[in-house]
PDB file of N, CA, C and O in Angstrom:
ATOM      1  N   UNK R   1      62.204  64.446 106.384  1.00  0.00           N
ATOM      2  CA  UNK R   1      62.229  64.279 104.948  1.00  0.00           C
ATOM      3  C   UNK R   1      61.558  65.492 104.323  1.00  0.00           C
ATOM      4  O   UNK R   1      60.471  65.838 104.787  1.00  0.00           O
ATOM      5  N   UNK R   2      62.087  66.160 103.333  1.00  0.00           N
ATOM      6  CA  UNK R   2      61.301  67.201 102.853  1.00  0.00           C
ATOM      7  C   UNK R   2      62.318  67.180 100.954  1.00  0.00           C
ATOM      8  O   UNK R   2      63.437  67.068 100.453  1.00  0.00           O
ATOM      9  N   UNK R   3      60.766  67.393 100.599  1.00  0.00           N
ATOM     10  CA  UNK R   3      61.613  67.160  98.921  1.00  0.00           C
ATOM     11  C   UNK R   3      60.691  68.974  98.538  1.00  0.00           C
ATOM     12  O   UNK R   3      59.687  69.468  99.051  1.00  0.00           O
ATOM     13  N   UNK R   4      61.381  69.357  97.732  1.00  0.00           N
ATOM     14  CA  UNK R   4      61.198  70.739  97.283  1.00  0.00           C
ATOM     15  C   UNK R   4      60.920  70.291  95.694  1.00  0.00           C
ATOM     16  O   UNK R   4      61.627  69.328  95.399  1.00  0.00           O
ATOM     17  N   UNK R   5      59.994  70.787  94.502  1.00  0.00           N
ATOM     18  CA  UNK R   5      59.754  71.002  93.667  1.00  0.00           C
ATOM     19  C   UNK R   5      59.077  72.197  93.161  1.00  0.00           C
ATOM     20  O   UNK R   5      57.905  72.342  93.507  1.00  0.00           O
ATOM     21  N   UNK R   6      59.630  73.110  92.374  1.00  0.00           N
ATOM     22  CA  UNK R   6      59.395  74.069  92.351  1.00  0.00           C
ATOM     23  C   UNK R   6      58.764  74.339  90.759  1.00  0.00           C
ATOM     24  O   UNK R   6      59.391  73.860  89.815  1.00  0.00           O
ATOM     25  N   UNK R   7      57.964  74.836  90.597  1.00  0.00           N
ATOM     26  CA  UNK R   7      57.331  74.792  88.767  1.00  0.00           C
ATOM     27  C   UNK R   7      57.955  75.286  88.019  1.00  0.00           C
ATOM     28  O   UNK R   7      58.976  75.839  88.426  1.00  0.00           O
ATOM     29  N   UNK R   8      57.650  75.318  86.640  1.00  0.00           N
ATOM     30  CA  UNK R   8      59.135  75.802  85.809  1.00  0.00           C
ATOM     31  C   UNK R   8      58.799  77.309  85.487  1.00  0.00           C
ATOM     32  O   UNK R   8      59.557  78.059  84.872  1.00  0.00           O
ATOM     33  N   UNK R   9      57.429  77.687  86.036  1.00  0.00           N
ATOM     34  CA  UNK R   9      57.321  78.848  85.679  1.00  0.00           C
ATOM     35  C   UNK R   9      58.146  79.873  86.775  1.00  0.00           C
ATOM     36  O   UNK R   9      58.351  81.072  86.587  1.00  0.00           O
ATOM     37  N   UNK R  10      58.558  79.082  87.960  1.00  0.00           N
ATOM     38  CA  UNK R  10      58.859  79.727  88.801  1.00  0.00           C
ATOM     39  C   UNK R  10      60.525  79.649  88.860  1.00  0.00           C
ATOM     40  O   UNK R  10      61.117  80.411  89.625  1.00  0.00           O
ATOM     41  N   UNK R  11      61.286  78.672  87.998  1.00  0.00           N
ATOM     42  CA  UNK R  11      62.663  78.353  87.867  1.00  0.00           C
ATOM     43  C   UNK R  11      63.576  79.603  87.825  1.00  0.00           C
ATOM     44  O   UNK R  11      63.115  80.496  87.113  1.00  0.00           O
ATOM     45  N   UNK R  12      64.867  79.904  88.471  1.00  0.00           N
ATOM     46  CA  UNK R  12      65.417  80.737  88.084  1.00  0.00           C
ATOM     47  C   UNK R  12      65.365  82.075  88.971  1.00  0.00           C
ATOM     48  O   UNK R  12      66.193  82.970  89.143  1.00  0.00           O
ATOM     49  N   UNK R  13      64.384  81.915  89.345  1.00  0.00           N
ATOM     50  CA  UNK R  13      64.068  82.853  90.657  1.00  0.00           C
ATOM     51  C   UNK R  13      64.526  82.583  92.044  1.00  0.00           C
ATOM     52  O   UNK R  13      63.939  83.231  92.910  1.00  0.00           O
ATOM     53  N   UNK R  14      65.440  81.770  92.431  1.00  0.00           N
ATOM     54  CA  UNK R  14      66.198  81.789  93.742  1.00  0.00           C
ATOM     55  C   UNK R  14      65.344  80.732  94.921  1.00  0.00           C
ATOM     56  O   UNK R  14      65.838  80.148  95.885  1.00  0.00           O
ATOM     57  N   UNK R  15      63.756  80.736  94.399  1.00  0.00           N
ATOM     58  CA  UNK R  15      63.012  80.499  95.696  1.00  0.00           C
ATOM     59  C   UNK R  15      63.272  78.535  96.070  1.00  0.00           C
ATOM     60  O   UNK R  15      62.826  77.903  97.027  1.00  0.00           O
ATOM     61  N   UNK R  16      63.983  78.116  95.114  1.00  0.00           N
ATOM     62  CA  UNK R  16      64.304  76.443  95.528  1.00  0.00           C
ATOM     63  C   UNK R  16      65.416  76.543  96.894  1.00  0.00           C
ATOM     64  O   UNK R  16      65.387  76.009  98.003  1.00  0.00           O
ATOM     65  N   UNK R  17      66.582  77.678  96.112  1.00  0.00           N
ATOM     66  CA  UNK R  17      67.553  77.984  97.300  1.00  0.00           C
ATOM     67  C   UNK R  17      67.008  78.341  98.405  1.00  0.00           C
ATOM     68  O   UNK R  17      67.305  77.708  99.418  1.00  0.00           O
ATOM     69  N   UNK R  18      66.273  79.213  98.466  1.00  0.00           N
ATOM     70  CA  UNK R  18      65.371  80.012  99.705  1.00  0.00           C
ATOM     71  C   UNK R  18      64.694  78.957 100.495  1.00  0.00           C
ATOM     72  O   UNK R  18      64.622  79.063 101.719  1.00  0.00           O
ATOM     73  N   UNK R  19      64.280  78.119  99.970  1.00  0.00           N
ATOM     74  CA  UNK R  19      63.152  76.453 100.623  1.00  0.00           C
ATOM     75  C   UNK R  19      64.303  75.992 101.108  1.00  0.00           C
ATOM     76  O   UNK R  19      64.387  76.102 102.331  1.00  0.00           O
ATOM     77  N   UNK R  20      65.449  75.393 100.437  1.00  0.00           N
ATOM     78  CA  UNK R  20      66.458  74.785 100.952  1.00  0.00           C
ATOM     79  C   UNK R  20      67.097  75.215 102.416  1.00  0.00           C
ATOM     80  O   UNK R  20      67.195  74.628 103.493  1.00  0.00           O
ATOM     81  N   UNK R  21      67.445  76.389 101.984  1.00  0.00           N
ATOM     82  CA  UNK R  21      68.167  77.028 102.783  1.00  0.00           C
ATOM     83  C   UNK R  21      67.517  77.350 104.339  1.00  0.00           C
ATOM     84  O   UNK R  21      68.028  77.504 105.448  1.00  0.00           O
ATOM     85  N   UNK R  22      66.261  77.367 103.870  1.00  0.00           N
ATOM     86  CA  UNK R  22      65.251  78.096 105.526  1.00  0.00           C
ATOM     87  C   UNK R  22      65.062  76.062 105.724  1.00  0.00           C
ATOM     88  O   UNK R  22      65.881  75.773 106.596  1.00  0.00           O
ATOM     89  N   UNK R  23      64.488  75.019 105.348  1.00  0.00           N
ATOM     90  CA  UNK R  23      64.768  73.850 105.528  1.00  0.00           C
ATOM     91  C   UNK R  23      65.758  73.167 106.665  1.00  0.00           C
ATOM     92  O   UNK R  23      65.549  72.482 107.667  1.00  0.00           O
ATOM     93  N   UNK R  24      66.919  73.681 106.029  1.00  0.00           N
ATOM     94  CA  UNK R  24      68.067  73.310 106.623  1.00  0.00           C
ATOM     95  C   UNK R  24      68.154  74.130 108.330  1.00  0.00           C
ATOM     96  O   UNK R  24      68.517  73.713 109.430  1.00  0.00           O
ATOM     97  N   UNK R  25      67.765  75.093 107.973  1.00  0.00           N
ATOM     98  CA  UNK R  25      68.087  76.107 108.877  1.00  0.00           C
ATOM     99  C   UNK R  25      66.974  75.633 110.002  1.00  0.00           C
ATOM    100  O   UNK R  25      67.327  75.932 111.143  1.00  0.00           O
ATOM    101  N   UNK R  26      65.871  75.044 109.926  1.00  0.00           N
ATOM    102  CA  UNK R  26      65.269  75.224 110.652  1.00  0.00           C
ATOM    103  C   UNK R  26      65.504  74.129 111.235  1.00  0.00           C
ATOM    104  O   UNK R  26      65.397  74.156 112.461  1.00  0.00           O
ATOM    105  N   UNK R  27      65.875  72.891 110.620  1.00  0.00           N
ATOM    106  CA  UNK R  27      66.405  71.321 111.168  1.00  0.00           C
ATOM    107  C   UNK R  27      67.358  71.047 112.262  1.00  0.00           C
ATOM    108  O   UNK R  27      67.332  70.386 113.300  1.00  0.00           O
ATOM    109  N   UNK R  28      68.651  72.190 111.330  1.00  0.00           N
ATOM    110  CA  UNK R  28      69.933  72.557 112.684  1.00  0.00           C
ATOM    111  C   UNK R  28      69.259  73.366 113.752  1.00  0.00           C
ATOM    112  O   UNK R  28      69.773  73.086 114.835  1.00  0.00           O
ATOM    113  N   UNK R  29      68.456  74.122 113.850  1.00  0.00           N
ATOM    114  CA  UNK R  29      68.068  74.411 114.938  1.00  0.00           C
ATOM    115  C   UNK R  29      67.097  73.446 115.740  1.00  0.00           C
ATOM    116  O   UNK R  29      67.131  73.276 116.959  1.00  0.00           O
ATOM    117  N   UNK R  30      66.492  73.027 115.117  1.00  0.00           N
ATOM    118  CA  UNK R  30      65.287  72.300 115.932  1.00  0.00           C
ATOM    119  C   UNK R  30      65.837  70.777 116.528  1.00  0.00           C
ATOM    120  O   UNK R  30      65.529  70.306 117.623  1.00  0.00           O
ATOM    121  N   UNK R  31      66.681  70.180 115.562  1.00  0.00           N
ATOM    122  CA  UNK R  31      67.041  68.803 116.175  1.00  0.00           C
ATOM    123  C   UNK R  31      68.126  68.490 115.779  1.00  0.00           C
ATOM    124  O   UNK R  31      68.522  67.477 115.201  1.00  0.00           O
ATOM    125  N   UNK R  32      68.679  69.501 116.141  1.00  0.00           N
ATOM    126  CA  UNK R  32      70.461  69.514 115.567  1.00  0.00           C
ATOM    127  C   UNK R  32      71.363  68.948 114.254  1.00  0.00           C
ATOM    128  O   UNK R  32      72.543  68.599 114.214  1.00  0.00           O
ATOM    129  N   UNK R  33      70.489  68.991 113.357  1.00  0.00           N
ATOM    130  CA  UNK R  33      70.993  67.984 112.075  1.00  0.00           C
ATOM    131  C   UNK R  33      72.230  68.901 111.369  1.00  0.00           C
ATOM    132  O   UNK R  33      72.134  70.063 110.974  1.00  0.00           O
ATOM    133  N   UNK R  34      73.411  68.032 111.333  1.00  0.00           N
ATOM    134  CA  UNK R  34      74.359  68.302 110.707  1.00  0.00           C
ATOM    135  C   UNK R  34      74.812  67.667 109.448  1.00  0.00           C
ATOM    136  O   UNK R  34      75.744  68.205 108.849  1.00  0.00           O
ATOM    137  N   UNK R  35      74.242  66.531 108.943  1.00  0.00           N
ATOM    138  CA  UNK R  35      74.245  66.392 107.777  1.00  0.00           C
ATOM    139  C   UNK R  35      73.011  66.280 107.305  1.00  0.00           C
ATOM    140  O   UNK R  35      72.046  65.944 107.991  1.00  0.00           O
ATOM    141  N   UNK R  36      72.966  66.666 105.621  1.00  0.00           N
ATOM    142  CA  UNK R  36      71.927  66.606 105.007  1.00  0.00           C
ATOM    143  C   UNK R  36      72.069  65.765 103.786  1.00  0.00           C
ATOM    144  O   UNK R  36      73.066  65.934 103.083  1.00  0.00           O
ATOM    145  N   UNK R  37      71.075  64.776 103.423  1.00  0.00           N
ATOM    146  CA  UNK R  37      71.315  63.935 102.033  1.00  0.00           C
ATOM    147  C   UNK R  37      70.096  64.203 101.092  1.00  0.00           C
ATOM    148  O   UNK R  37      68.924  64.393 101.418  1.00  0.00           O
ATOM    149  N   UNK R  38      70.525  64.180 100.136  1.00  0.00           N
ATOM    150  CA  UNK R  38      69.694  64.449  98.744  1.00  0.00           C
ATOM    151  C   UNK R  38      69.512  63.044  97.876  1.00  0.00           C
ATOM    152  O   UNK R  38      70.563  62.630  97.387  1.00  0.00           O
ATOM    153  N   UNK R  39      68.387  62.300  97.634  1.00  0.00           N
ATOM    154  CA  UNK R  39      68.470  61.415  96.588  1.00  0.00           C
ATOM    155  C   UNK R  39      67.967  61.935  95.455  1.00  0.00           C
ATOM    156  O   UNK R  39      66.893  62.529  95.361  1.00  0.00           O
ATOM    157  N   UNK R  40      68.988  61.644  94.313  1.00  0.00           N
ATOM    158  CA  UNK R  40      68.308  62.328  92.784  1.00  0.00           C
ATOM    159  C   UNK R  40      68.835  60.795  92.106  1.00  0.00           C
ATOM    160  O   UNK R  40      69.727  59.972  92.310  1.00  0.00           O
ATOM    161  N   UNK R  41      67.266  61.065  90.847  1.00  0.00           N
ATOM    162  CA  UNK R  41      67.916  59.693  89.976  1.00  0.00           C
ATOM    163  C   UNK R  41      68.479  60.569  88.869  1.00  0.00           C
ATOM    164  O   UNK R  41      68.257  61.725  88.508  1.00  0.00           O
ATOM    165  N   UNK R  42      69.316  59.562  88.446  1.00  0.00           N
ATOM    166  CA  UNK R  42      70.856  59.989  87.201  1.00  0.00           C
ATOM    167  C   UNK R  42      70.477  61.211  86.593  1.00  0.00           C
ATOM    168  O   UNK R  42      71.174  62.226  86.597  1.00  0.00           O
ATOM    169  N   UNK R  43      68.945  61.054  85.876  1.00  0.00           N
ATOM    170  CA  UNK R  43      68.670  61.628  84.641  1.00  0.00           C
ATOM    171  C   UNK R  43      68.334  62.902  85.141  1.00  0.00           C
ATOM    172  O   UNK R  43      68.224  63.757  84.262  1.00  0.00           O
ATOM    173  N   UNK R  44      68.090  63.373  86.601  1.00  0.00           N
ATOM    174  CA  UNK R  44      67.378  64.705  86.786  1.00  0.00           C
ATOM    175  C   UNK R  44      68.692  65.253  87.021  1.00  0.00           C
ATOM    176  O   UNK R  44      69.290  65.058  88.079  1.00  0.00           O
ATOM    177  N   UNK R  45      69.346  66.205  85.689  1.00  0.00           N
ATOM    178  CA  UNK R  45      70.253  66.610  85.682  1.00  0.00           C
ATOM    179  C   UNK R  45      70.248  68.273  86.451  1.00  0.00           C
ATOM    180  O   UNK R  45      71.197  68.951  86.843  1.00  0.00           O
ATOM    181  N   UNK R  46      68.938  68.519  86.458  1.00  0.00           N
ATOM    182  CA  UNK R  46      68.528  69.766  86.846  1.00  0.00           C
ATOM    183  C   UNK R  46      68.785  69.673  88.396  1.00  0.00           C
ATOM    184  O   UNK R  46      69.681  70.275  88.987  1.00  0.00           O
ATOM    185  N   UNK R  47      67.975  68.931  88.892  1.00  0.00           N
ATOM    186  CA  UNK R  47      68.253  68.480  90.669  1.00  0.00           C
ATOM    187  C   UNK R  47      69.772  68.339  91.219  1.00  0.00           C
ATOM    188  O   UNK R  47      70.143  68.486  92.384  1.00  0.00           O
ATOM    189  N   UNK R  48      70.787  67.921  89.751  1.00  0.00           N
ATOM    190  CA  UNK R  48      72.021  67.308  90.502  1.00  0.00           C
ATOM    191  C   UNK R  48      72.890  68.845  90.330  1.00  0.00           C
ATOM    192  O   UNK R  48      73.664  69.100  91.252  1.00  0.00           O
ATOM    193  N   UNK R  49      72.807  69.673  89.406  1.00  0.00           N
ATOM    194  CA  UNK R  49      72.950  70.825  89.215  1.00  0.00           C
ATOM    195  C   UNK R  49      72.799  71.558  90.038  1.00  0.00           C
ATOM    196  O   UNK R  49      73.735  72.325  90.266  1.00  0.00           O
ATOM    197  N   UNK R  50      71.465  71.668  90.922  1.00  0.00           N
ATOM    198  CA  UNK R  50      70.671  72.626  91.614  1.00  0.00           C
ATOM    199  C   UNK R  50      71.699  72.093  93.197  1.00  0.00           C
ATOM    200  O   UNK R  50      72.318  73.033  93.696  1.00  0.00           O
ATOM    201  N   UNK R  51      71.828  71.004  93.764  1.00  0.00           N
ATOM    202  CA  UNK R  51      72.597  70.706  94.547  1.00  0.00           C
ATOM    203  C   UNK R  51      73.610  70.668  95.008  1.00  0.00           C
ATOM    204  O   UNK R  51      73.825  70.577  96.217  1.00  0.00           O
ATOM    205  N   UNK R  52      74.623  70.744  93.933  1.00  0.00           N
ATOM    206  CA  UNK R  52      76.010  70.857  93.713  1.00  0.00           C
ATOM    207  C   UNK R  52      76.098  72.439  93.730  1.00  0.00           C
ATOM    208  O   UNK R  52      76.900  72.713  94.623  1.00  0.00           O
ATOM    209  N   UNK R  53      75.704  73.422  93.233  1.00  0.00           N
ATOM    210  CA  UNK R  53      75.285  74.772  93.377  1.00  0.00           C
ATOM    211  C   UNK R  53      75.244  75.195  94.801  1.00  0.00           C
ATOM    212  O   UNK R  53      75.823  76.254  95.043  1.00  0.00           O
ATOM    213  N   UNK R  54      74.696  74.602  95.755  1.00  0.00           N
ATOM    214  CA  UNK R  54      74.269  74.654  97.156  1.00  0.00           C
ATOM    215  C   UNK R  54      75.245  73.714  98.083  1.00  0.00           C
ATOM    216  O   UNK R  54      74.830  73.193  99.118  1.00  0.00           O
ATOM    217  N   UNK R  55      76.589  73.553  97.599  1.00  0.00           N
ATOM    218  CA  UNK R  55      77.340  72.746  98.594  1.00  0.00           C
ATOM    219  C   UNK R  55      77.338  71.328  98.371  1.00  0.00           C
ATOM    220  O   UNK R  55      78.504  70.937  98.315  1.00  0.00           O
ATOM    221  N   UNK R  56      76.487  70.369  98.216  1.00  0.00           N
ATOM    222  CA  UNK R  56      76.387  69.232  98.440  1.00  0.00           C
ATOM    223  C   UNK R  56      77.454  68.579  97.120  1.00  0.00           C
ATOM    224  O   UNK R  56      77.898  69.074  96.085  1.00  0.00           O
ATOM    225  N   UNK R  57      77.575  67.240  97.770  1.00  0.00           N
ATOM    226  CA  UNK R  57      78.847  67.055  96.608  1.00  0.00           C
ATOM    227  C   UNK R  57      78.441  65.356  96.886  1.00  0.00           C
ATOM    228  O   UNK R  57      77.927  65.053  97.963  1.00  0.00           O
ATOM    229  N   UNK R  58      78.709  64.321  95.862  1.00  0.00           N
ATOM    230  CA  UNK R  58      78.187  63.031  95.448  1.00  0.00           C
ATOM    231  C   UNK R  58      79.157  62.598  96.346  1.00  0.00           C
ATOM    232  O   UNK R  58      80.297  63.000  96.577  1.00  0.00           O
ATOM    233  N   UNK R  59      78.247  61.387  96.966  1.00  0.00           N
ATOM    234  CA  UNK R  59      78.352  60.851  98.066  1.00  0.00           C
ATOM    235  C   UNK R  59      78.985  59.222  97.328  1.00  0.00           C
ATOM    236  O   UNK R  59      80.052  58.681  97.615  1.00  0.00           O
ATOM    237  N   UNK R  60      78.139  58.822  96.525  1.00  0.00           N
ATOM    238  CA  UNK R  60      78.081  57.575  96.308  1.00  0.00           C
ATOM    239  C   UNK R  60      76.748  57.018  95.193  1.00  0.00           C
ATOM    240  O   UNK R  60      75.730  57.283  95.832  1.00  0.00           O
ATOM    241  N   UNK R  61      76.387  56.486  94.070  1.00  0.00           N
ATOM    242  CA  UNK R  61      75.951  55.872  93.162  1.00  0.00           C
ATOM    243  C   UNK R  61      75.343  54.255  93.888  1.00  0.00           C
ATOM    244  O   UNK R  61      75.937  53.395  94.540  1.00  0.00           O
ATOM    245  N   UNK R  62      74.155  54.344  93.494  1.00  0.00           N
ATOM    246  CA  UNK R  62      73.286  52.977  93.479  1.00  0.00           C
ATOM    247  C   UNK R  62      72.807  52.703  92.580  1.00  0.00           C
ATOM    248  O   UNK R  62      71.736  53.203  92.237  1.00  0.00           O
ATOM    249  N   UNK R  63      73.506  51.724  91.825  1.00  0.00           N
ATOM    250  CA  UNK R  63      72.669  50.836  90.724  1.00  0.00           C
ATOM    251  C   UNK R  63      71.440  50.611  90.295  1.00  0.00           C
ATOM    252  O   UNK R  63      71.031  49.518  90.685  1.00  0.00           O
ATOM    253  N   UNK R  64      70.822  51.093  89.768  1.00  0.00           N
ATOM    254  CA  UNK R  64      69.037  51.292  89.646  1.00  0.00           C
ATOM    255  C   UNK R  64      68.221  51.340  90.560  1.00  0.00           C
ATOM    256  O   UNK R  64      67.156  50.727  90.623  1.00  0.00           O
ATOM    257  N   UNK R  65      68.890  52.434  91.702  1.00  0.00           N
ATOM    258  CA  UNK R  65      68.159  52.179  93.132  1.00  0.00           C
ATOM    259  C   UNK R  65      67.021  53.007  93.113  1.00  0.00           C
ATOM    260  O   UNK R  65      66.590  53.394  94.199  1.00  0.00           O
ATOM    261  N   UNK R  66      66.207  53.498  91.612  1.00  0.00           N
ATOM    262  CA  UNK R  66      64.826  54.288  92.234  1.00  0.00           C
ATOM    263  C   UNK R  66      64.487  53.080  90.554  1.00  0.00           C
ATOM    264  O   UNK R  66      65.128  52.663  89.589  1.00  0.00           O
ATOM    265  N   UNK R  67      62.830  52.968  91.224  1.00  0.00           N
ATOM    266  CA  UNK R  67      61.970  52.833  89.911  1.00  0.00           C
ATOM    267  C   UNK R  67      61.652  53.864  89.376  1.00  0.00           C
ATOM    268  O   UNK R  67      61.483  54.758  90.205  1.00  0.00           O
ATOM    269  N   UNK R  68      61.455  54.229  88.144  1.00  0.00           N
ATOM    270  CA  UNK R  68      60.257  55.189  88.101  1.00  0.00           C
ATOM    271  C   UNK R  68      59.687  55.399  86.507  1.00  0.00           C
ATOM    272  O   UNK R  68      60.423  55.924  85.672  1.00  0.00           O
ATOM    273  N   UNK R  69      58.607  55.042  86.234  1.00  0.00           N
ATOM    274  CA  UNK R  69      58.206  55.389  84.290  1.00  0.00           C
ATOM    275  C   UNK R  69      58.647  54.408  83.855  1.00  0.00           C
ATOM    276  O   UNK R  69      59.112  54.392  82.716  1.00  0.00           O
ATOM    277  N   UNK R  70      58.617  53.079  84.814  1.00  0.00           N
ATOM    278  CA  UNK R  70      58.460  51.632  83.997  1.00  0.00           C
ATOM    279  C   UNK R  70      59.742  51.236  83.991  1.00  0.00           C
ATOM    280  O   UNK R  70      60.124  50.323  83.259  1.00  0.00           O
ATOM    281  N   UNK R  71      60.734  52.046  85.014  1.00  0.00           N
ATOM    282  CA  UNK R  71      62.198  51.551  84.496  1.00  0.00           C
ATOM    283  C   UNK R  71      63.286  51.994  85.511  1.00  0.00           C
ATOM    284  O   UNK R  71      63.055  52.995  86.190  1.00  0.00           O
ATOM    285  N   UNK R  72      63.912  51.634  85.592  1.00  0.00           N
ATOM    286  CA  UNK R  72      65.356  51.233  86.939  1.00  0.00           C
ATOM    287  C   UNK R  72      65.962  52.822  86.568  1.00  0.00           C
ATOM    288  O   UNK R  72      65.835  53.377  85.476  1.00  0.00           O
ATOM    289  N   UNK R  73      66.441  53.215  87.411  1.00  0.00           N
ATOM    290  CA  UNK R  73      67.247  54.175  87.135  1.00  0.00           C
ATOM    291  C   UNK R  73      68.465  54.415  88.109  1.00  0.00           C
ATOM    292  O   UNK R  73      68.232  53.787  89.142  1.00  0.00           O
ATOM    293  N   UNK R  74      69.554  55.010  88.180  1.00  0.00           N
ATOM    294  CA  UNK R  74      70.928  55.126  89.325  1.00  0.00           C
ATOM    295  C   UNK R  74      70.285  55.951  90.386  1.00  0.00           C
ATOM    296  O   UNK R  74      69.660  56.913  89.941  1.00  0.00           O
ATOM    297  N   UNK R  75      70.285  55.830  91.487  1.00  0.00           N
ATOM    298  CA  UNK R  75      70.065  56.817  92.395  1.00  0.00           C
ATOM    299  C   UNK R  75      71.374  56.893  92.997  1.00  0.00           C
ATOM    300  O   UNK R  75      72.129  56.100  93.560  1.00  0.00           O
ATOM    301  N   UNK R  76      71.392  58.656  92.553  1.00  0.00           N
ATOM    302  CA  UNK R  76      72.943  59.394  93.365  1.00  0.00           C
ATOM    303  C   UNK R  76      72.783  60.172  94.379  1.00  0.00           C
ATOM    304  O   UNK R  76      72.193  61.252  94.347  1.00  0.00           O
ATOM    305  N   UNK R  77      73.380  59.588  95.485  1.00  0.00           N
ATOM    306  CA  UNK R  77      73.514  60.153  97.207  1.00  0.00           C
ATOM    307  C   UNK R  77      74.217  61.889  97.011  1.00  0.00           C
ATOM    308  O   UNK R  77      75.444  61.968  96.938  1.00  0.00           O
ATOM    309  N   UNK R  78      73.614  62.830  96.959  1.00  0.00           N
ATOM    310  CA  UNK R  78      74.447  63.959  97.553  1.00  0.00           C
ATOM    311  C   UNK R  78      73.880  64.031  98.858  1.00  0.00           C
ATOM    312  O   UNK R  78      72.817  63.583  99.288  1.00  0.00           O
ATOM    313  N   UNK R  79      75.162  64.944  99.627  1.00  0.00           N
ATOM    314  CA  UNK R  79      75.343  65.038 100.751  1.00  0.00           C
ATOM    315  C   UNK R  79      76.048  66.634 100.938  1.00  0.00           C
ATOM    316  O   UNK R  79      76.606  67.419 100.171  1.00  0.00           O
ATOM    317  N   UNK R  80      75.701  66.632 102.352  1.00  0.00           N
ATOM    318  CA  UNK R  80      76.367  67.965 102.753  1.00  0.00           C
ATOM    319  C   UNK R  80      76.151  67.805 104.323  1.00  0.00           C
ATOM    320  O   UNK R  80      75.191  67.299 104.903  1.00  0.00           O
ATOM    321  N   UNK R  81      77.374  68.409 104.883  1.00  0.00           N
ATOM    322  CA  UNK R  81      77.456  68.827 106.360  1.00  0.00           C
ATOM    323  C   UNK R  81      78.054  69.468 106.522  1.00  0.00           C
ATOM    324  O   UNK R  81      79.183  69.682 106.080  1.00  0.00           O
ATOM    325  N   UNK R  82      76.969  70.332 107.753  1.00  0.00           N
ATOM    326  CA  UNK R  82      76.921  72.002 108.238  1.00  0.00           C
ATOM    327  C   UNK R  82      77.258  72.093 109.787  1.00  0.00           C
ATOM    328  O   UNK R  82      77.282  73.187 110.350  1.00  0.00           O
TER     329      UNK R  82
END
């Protein structure tokens, strides 16, 4: 499991791709992982952006499957396999 957040002062500068990318890279090598899944809730339009950018493409929608700030929200499955 590894979640990447990167500050906004630092946005725009490549280094989320760069985390991702060495992430991945180091997974397929180490324990052969060929797929990778992303959970984002609905509203982080930035995350679903940032993913879709990098290959991954919506898997599937869950009905208020994260809490968070007092309130239900969709959690959307992206996915990708390498």
């Amino acid at each position: 499991i590894v979640s990447i957040t990167i500050s906004p002062a630092f946005h725009g500068k490549g280094l989320g791709k760069k985390l991702l990318l060495a992430s991945m890279k180091a997974a397929k090598k180490k324990f052969g992982t060929k797929l990778f899944i992303s959970n984002i809730y609905s509203e982080n339009s930035s995350s679903i952006k940032f993913f879709g950018k990098n290959g991954f493409q919506l898997a599937g929608t869950i009905p208020k499957g994260f809490y968070k700030d007092g309130k239900y929200h969709d959690r959307m499955i992206y996915v990708k396999v390498v």
